[in-house]
Amino acid sequence: MKFGLDDAIASGLTRANLEALVVDTMPGAEPDWPEPIPLDDPAGPDFPLDALPGTLGSFARAVATSTQTPPGMAAVMALGTISAAVRGRYIVAIPEHDWSEPVLIQAVVFALPGERKTAVVKEITAPLSLWEREQQITDATQIQEWTSKGRVLQKQLDAAENTASKGREPGAQGKSPEELDQIRQAATLELAKHDNGIKHPTRIVADDVTPEKAKQMIVEQGGALAIISAEGTFFAILAGRYSESPSLEIMLNGHAGEPITVDRKTGPALYTPRGCLTIAVACQPHVAETMGSVDGFQARGGAARILPAFVASAVGNRSIEAAGISADLRQAWDATIRAILNHNPVRPTDSAGFPTPARLVLDAGAYMAFQRYRAWHEPQLRRGGELGDLVDWGSKLPGAILRKAGLLHIATHDRPEDHPITADTIERAISIGGWFAAHARIMYRVMGGRSGQSAARQVLD
């Protein structure tokens, strides 16, 4: 016997009855909804400050206490400051697997307005700023000497060209035309060599530069630059603020330490075989959402390179009696960063005469600890694994751990290349890596799903 829609209505069933009947009779009637995205502002677990050794850990803790900010903000900015001070001069190498990682990070702290981001960034990076200004004072004299010598060489070249042009007849100026031309060529070569040795004012930190300017500065500064800021302006520029499309290459290539070439309108192109870009930025969470909407940011690996930190808000719970940073501890932090900046490790040159990075290696215990971690890590990338929803980011996590181990090692040794990285350092880096993984999960969620949450919050309210 057939029982159609008309019959159901005639029997007294309402629309609600019919809809319930349909849902109840469908296979798997209970909807399998994904875990809802919280509408509150995102925040991850607290940073494991005990993983930071010596002065690094003590200073990060003191800055967090003094500014009454979450420890993760100071900790991440401190790691970024060490990365900036390293200036691309080291790699962590595992020769057993032909594997090396440049000792640099690209990290972003996400915090709401009013969380004292500027105060933390200024305090943590003060040694970089002071050292940079001191170097620029010395640079000014060297640049003046270079400029003066250039004027002399240019006059010599002008005179040689003038003499050569007037001495085309045999015997003119007491020299043959061939001899005059050789003098002109020698003067040209001398000036070119001088121009190639140009001295630029020392810059290790920038903030809102364009990608093109960042590339130029990396080459001019010997292969490294750091973007450090309490604003997200650099990411807005990468997203295409001044161009018709995103410009991600400097971020992607700078993370790997790849070659950089800068073509100039006049003169030969500028080049470095290894261009390193550190990023240590503190900005508002909406920047993550904006970057998630940038064409190619995730697909090309931009998100996978970022070490994110979504710190909890401290507003409303801050003490007005917080202790300041002791002079001794501030001096110790300054000395730590200066030691890294001033130390020039022995660096063999490549076939073109460019210095190669100094190598940091693992001792036997560190290698075993790292291999144990890798054995655990790989299965976690499978579907359902701990990193199964972060495959692109998670795939780079072992390399990121080596980079962080390098930073911790450099921060605790005057001559880091003379000492192997220990198992203790690797374990500390693994702990920090796990913390970043928890925050990376938040970053991907924010990049992919926060649009419209303000309206949703209003509906719930």
Coordinates of C-alpha atoms in Angstrom, one line a residue:
M1 CA 0.0 0.0 0.0
K2 CA 1.4 3.4 -1.0
F3 CA 1.5 6.2 1.5
G4 CA 2.3 9.5 -0.2
L5 CA 2.8 13.0 1.0
D6 CA -0.8 13.9 0.5
D7 CA -1.9 10.9 2.5
A8 CA 0.5 11.9 5.3
I9 CA -0.9 15.4 5.5
A10 CA -4.5 14.1 5.4
S11 CA -3.7 11.8 8.3
G12 CA -2.8 14.8 10.4
L13 CA 1.0 14.8 10.3
T14 CA 2.6 18.2 10.4
R15 CA 5.7 19.4 8.6
A16 CA 7.7 19.1 11.8
N17 CA 6.5 15.5 12.1
L18 CA 7.6 14.7 8.6
E19 CA 11.0 16.3 9.0
A20 CA 11.6 14.4 12.1
L21 CA 10.6 11.2 10.4
V22 CA 13.0 11.8 7.6
V23 CA 15.9 12.6 9.9
D24 CA 15.2 9.6 12.2
T25 CA 15.1 7.1 9.4
M26 CA 18.4 8.3 7.7
P27 CA 21.5 6.1 8.2
G28 CA 23.7 7.6 10.9
A29 CA 20.9 9.9 12.1
E30 CA 23.1 11.4 14.7
P31 CA 25.1 14.1 12.9
D32 CA 28.8 13.8 13.3
W33 CA 29.7 17.4 13.8
P34 CA 33.3 18.5 13.9
E35 CA 34.6 20.1 17.1
P36 CA 33.3 23.6 17.1
I37 CA 35.7 26.5 16.8
P38 CA 35.6 28.5 20.0
L39 CA 34.3 32.0 19.5
D40 CA 36.5 33.3 22.3
D41 CA 39.9 34.8 21.4
P42 CA 42.3 31.9 20.9
A43 CA 45.1 31.1 23.3
G44 CA 47.5 28.2 23.7
P45 CA 49.3 26.6 26.6
D46 CA 51.8 28.5 28.7
F47 CA 55.4 28.4 27.5
P48 CA 57.8 25.9 29.2
L49 CA 60.2 28.5 30.6
D50 CA 62.3 25.7 32.2
A51 CA 63.3 24.7 28.7
L52 CA 65.3 27.9 28.2
P53 CA 68.7 27.6 29.8
G54 CA 70.8 30.1 31.8
T55 CA 70.5 33.8 31.1
L56 CA 68.1 33.3 28.3
G57 CA 65.5 31.7 30.6
S58 CA 66.1 34.0 33.5
F59 CA 65.7 37.1 31.4
A60 CA 62.6 35.9 29.6
R61 CA 61.0 35.2 32.9
A62 CA 62.0 38.6 34.3
V63 CA 60.7 40.4 31.3
A64 CA 57.4 38.6 31.6
T65 CA 57.1 39.5 35.3
S66 CA 58.2 43.1 34.9
T67 CA 55.8 43.8 32.0
Q68 CA 53.1 41.5 33.4
T69 CA 52.7 39.7 30.1
P70 CA 52.4 36.0 29.2
P71 CA 55.9 34.3 29.4
G72 CA 55.5 33.0 25.8
M73 CA 55.7 36.5 24.4
A74 CA 59.1 37.2 26.0
A75 CA 60.4 33.7 25.3
V76 CA 59.6 33.7 21.6
M77 CA 61.0 37.3 21.1
A78 CA 64.2 36.2 23.0
L79 CA 64.7 33.3 20.6
G80 CA 64.1 35.6 17.7
T81 CA 66.6 38.0 19.1
I82 CA 69.3 35.3 19.3
S83 CA 68.4 34.3 15.7
A84 CA 68.9 37.9 14.6
A85 CA 72.3 38.1 16.4
V86 CA 73.4 34.8 14.7
R87 CA 73.0 36.5 11.3
G88 CA 73.0 33.3 9.3
R89 CA 76.5 32.3 10.3
Y90 CA 75.7 28.8 11.6
I91 CA 74.0 25.6 10.5
V92 CA 73.2 22.5 12.5
A93 CA 74.5 19.6 10.5
I94 CA 73.7 15.9 10.8
P95 CA 76.3 14.4 8.4
E96 CA 74.9 10.9 8.9
H97 CA 71.9 11.9 6.9
D98 CA 73.3 14.7 4.7
W99 CA 71.0 17.1 6.6
S100 CA 71.6 20.6 7.7
E101 CA 69.4 23.5 8.9
P102 CA 70.3 27.2 9.1
V103 CA 70.2 28.5 12.7
L104 CA 67.3 30.9 12.3
I105 CA 63.6 31.0 13.0
Q106 CA 60.5 32.9 11.7
A107 CA 58.3 33.3 14.7
V108 CA 55.1 35.3 15.3
V109 CA 53.5 36.1 18.7
F110 CA 49.7 36.8 18.4
A111 CA 48.3 39.0 21.2
L112 CA 45.4 41.3 21.6
P113 CA 45.6 45.1 21.8
G114 CA 46.8 46.3 25.2
E115 CA 49.0 43.3 25.9
R116 CA 52.2 45.4 26.1
K117 CA 53.7 43.9 22.9
T118 CA 55.8 47.0 22.3
A119 CA 57.3 47.0 25.8
V120 CA 58.3 43.4 25.5
V121 CA 59.9 43.7 22.1
K122 CA 61.8 46.9 23.1
E123 CA 63.2 45.3 26.3
I124 CA 64.2 42.0 24.7
T125 CA 65.8 43.5 21.5
A126 CA 67.5 46.4 23.2
P127 CA 71.0 44.9 22.9
L128 CA 70.5 44.5 19.1
S129 CA 69.5 48.1 18.7
L130 CA 72.4 49.4 20.9
W131 CA 75.0 47.3 19.1
E132 CA 73.7 48.3 15.7
R133 CA 74.0 52.0 16.6
E134 CA 77.5 51.6 17.9
Q135 CA 78.5 49.8 14.7
Q136 CA 77.0 52.6 12.6
I137 CA 79.2 55.1 14.3
T138 CA 82.3 53.1 13.3
D139 CA 80.9 52.6 9.8
A140 CA 80.6 56.3 9.2
T141 CA 84.3 56.8 9.3
Q142 CA 84.9 53.8 7.0
I143 CA 82.2 54.9 4.6
Q144 CA 83.8 58.4 4.4
E145 CA 87.2 56.8 3.7
W146 CA 85.7 54.6 1.0
T147 CA 83.9 57.5 -0.6
S148 CA 87.1 59.6 -0.7
K149 CA 89.1 56.8 -2.2
G150 CA 86.3 56.4 -4.8
R151 CA 86.6 60.0 -5.8
V152 CA 90.4 59.7 -6.3
L153 CA 90.0 56.5 -8.4
Q154 CA 87.3 58.2 -10.5
K155 CA 89.6 61.1 -11.2
Q156 CA 92.4 58.7 -12.2
L157 CA 90.0 57.0 -14.6
D158 CA 88.8 60.3 -16.1
A159 CA 92.4 61.3 -16.6
A160 CA 93.3 58.0 -18.2
E161 CA 90.3 58.1 -20.5
N162 CA 91.1 61.7 -21.5
T163 CA 94.8 60.9 -22.2
A164 CA 93.8 57.8 -24.2
S165 CA 91.4 59.7 -26.3
K166 CA 94.0 62.3 -27.1
G167 CA 96.8 59.9 -27.7
R168 CA 95.5 57.9 -30.6
E169 CA 98.4 59.0 -32.8
P170 CA 101.7 57.0 -32.4
G171 CA 104.1 58.5 -29.9
A172 CA 101.5 60.9 -28.4
Q173 CA 102.0 61.4 -24.6
G174 CA 105.2 59.5 -25.0
K175 CA 103.2 56.2 -25.0
S176 CA 101.7 54.1 -27.7
P177 CA 97.9 54.0 -28.1
E178 CA 98.0 50.4 -26.8
E179 CA 99.9 51.4 -23.7
L180 CA 97.4 54.3 -23.0
D181 CA 94.5 51.9 -23.4
Q182 CA 96.1 49.5 -21.0
I183 CA 96.3 52.3 -18.4
R184 CA 92.7 53.2 -19.0
Q185 CA 91.6 49.5 -18.5
A186 CA 93.6 49.2 -15.3
A187 CA 92.0 52.3 -13.9
T188 CA 88.6 51.0 -14.9
L189 CA 89.2 47.7 -13.2
E190 CA 90.6 49.4 -10.0
L191 CA 87.4 51.5 -9.7
A192 CA 85.2 48.5 -10.3
K193 CA 86.9 46.6 -7.6
H194 CA 86.5 49.5 -5.2
D195 CA 82.8 49.8 -6.0
N196 CA 82.3 46.1 -5.4
G197 CA 83.8 46.6 -1.9
I198 CA 81.2 49.2 -0.9
K199 CA 80.7 49.6 2.8
H200 CA 77.1 49.9 4.0
P201 CA 75.9 51.1 7.4
T202 CA 75.4 48.1 9.6
R203 CA 71.7 47.0 9.8
I204 CA 70.7 43.8 11.4
V205 CA 67.1 44.7 12.1
A206 CA 64.3 46.2 10.0
D207 CA 60.6 46.4 10.4
D208 CA 58.3 47.5 7.6
V209 CA 60.5 47.2 4.6
T210 CA 59.2 45.9 1.2
P211 CA 60.3 42.5 0.0
E212 CA 62.5 44.1 -2.6
K213 CA 64.2 46.3 0.0
A214 CA 64.6 43.3 2.3
K215 CA 66.4 41.4 -0.4
Q216 CA 68.8 44.3 -1.1
M217 CA 69.5 44.7 2.6
I218 CA 70.2 41.0 3.1
V219 CA 72.8 41.1 0.3
E220 CA 74.3 44.4 1.6
Q221 CA 74.6 43.0 5.1
G222 CA 76.5 39.9 4.1
G223 CA 73.6 37.5 3.8
A224 CA 71.2 38.1 6.8
L225 CA 68.5 40.4 8.1
A226 CA 65.9 40.2 10.8
I227 CA 62.4 41.6 10.7
I228 CA 61.5 42.5 14.3
S229 CA 58.4 44.5 15.2
A230 CA 55.5 44.9 17.5
E231 CA 53.2 45.3 14.5
G232 CA 52.1 43.1 11.7
T233 CA 53.0 45.6 8.9
F234 CA 55.6 43.3 7.3
F235 CA 52.9 40.6 6.7
A236 CA 50.6 43.2 5.3
I237 CA 53.3 44.1 2.8
L238 CA 53.9 40.5 1.9
A239 CA 50.2 40.1 1.3
G240 CA 50.3 42.8 -1.4
R241 CA 49.9 46.2 0.3
Y242 CA 52.1 47.8 -2.3
S243 CA 51.7 45.4 -5.2
E244 CA 49.0 43.6 -7.1
S245 CA 49.9 40.2 -5.8
P246 CA 51.5 38.6 -2.7
S247 CA 55.3 38.7 -2.5
L248 CA 56.2 35.6 -0.5
E249 CA 59.6 34.7 -2.0
I250 CA 61.7 36.6 0.5
M251 CA 60.0 34.9 3.4
L252 CA 60.2 31.4 1.8
N253 CA 63.7 31.7 0.5
G254 CA 65.0 33.5 3.6
H255 CA 63.8 30.6 5.8
A256 CA 65.9 28.1 3.9
G257 CA 68.9 30.4 3.4
E258 CA 68.7 30.2 -0.4
P259 CA 70.6 32.4 -2.9
I260 CA 69.4 36.0 -3.5
T261 CA 70.2 38.1 -6.5
V262 CA 69.3 41.8 -6.8
D263 CA 69.4 43.3 -10.2
R264 CA 70.4 47.0 -10.4
K265 CA 69.7 49.6 -13.0
T266 CA 73.3 50.6 -13.0
G267 CA 76.3 48.3 -12.2
P268 CA 76.4 44.6 -11.7
A269 CA 73.8 42.6 -9.9
L270 CA 74.1 42.1 -6.1
Y271 CA 74.4 38.5 -5.0
T272 CA 74.7 36.3 -2.0
P273 CA 74.6 32.5 -2.1
R274 CA 72.9 32.3 1.3
G275 CA 70.3 34.8 2.2
C276 CA 68.8 34.4 5.7
L277 CA 65.7 36.1 7.0
T278 CA 64.8 36.0 10.7
I279 CA 61.2 37.0 11.6
A280 CA 60.3 37.9 15.2
V281 CA 57.0 39.8 15.1
A282 CA 54.4 40.4 17.8
C283 CA 51.0 41.4 16.3
Q284 CA 47.2 41.0 16.7
P285 CA 45.5 37.7 16.0
H286 CA 43.6 39.1 13.0
V287 CA 46.9 39.1 11.1
A288 CA 46.7 35.3 11.1
E289 CA 43.3 35.4 9.6
T290 CA 44.4 37.9 7.0
M291 CA 47.4 35.8 6.0
G292 CA 45.2 32.7 5.8
S293 CA 43.3 34.5 3.0
V294 CA 46.4 35.4 1.1
D295 CA 46.6 33.5 -2.2
G296 CA 49.3 30.8 -1.9
F297 CA 50.3 31.6 1.7
Q298 CA 49.5 28.1 2.9
A299 CA 49.9 26.2 -0.4
R300 CA 53.4 27.6 -0.9
G301 CA 54.5 26.8 2.6
G302 CA 54.4 30.2 4.2
A303 CA 52.3 29.0 7.1
A304 CA 54.4 25.9 7.6
R305 CA 57.5 28.0 8.2
I306 CA 56.0 30.1 11.0
L307 CA 56.5 29.3 14.6
P308 CA 53.3 30.8 16.1
A309 CA 52.4 31.7 19.7
F310 CA 48.8 32.6 20.7
V311 CA 49.3 34.0 24.2
A312 CA 46.5 34.4 26.7
S313 CA 45.4 37.9 27.7
A314 CA 46.7 39.2 30.9
V315 CA 44.6 42.4 30.9
G316 CA 42.6 42.8 34.1
N317 CA 44.9 40.4 36.0
R318 CA 48.2 42.3 36.1
S319 CA 49.9 43.2 39.3
I320 CA 50.7 46.9 39.9
E321 CA 53.5 45.7 42.3
A322 CA 55.5 43.7 39.8
A323 CA 59.2 43.6 40.3
G324 CA 61.5 45.2 37.7
I325 CA 64.4 43.6 36.0
S326 CA 67.6 43.7 38.0
A327 CA 70.6 45.6 36.5
D328 CA 72.8 42.5 36.8
L329 CA 70.3 40.4 34.7
R330 CA 69.8 43.1 32.1
Q331 CA 73.6 43.4 31.8
A332 CA 73.9 39.6 31.5
W333 CA 71.4 39.5 28.7
D334 CA 73.2 42.4 26.9
A335 CA 76.5 40.5 27.3
T336 CA 74.9 37.3 25.9
I337 CA 73.7 39.0 22.7
R338 CA 76.9 41.0 22.3
A339 CA 79.0 37.9 22.5
I340 CA 76.9 36.3 19.7
L341 CA 77.1 39.4 17.6
N342 CA 80.9 39.9 18.1
H343 CA 82.0 36.4 17.7
N344 CA 83.2 35.5 14.2
P345 CA 83.5 31.8 13.8
V346 CA 86.0 30.3 11.3
R347 CA 84.0 29.9 8.1
P348 CA 85.6 28.2 5.0
T349 CA 84.9 29.9 1.7
D350 CA 83.2 28.4 -1.2
S351 CA 84.6 28.3 -4.8
A352 CA 83.4 31.8 -5.4
G353 CA 85.0 33.2 -2.3
F354 CA 81.8 33.5 -0.2
P355 CA 82.0 32.4 3.5
T356 CA 80.1 29.2 4.3
P357 CA 78.2 28.8 7.6
A358 CA 80.1 27.3 10.6
R359 CA 78.8 23.8 11.5
L360 CA 77.2 22.8 14.8
V361 CA 77.0 19.0 15.3
L362 CA 75.2 16.7 17.8
D363 CA 77.1 14.6 20.2
A364 CA 76.2 10.9 20.4
G365 CA 73.6 11.4 23.1
A366 CA 72.0 14.2 21.3
Y367 CA 71.9 12.3 18.0
M368 CA 70.2 9.3 19.8
A369 CA 67.7 11.6 21.5
F370 CA 66.9 13.3 18.2
Q371 CA 66.5 9.9 16.4
R372 CA 64.1 8.7 19.1
Y373 CA 62.0 11.8 18.5
R374 CA 62.0 11.3 14.8
A375 CA 60.9 7.7 15.2
W376 CA 57.9 9.0 17.3
H377 CA 57.3 12.0 15.0
E378 CA 56.9 10.3 11.6
P379 CA 53.8 8.2 12.4
Q380 CA 52.1 11.3 13.9
L381 CA 51.8 12.8 10.4
R382 CA 49.4 10.1 9.4
R383 CA 45.7 10.7 9.4
G384 CA 44.5 10.5 13.0
G385 CA 48.0 11.1 14.3
E386 CA 48.9 14.0 16.6
L387 CA 50.1 16.0 13.7
G388 CA 47.8 14.5 11.1
D389 CA 45.9 17.8 10.7
L390 CA 49.1 19.8 10.4
V391 CA 51.0 17.8 7.9
D392 CA 52.8 20.7 6.1
W393 CA 53.7 22.4 9.4
G394 CA 54.4 19.1 11.2
S395 CA 56.7 17.9 8.4
K396 CA 59.0 20.8 9.2
L397 CA 59.0 20.3 12.9
P398 CA 62.1 18.1 13.2
G399 CA 64.1 20.8 11.3
A400 CA 62.6 23.5 13.4
I401 CA 63.8 21.6 16.5
L402 CA 67.3 21.5 15.2
R403 CA 67.2 25.2 14.6
K404 CA 66.0 25.9 18.1
A405 CA 68.6 23.5 19.5
G406 CA 71.2 25.6 17.6
L407 CA 69.9 28.8 19.1
L408 CA 69.9 27.4 22.7
H409 CA 73.4 26.1 22.1
I410 CA 74.8 29.4 20.8
A411 CA 73.2 31.2 23.7
T412 CA 75.1 29.2 26.2
H413 CA 78.6 28.9 24.6
D414 CA 81.1 31.6 23.9
R415 CA 82.5 29.5 21.0
P416 CA 79.6 27.3 20.1
E417 CA 81.4 25.7 17.1
D418 CA 83.9 24.2 19.5
H419 CA 81.3 22.2 21.4
P420 CA 78.8 19.7 20.2
I421 CA 75.1 20.1 20.9
T422 CA 74.1 17.9 23.9
A423 CA 71.2 15.6 24.6
D424 CA 69.9 18.1 27.2
T425 CA 69.8 20.8 24.6
I426 CA 67.9 18.6 22.1
E427 CA 65.4 17.6 24.8
R428 CA 64.8 21.3 25.6
A429 CA 64.3 22.1 21.9
I430 CA 61.9 19.1 21.6
S431 CA 59.9 20.5 24.5
I432 CA 59.7 23.9 22.9
G433 CA 58.8 22.3 19.6
G434 CA 55.8 20.6 21.2
W435 CA 54.6 23.9 22.6
F436 CA 54.8 25.5 19.2
A437 CA 52.8 22.6 17.7
A438 CA 49.9 23.2 20.1
H439 CA 49.9 26.9 18.9
A440 CA 50.3 25.9 15.3
R441 CA 47.0 24.0 15.6
I442 CA 45.4 27.3 16.7
M443 CA 47.0 29.2 13.9
Y444 CA 45.6 26.9 11.2
R445 CA 42.2 27.0 12.8
V446 CA 42.2 30.8 12.9
M447 CA 43.5 31.1 9.3
G448 CA 40.8 28.8 8.1
G449 CA 37.8 29.6 10.1
R450 CA 37.5 32.9 12.0
S451 CA 35.8 34.9 9.3
G452 CA 32.4 35.8 10.5
Q453 CA 32.9 34.9 14.1
S454 CA 32.1 38.5 15.3
A455 CA 28.7 38.1 13.8
A456 CA 28.3 34.7 15.2
R457 CA 29.2 36.0 18.7
Q458 CA 26.5 38.6 18.3
V459 CA 23.9 36.0 17.4
L460 CA 24.8 33.9 20.5
D461 CA 24.7 37.0 22.7

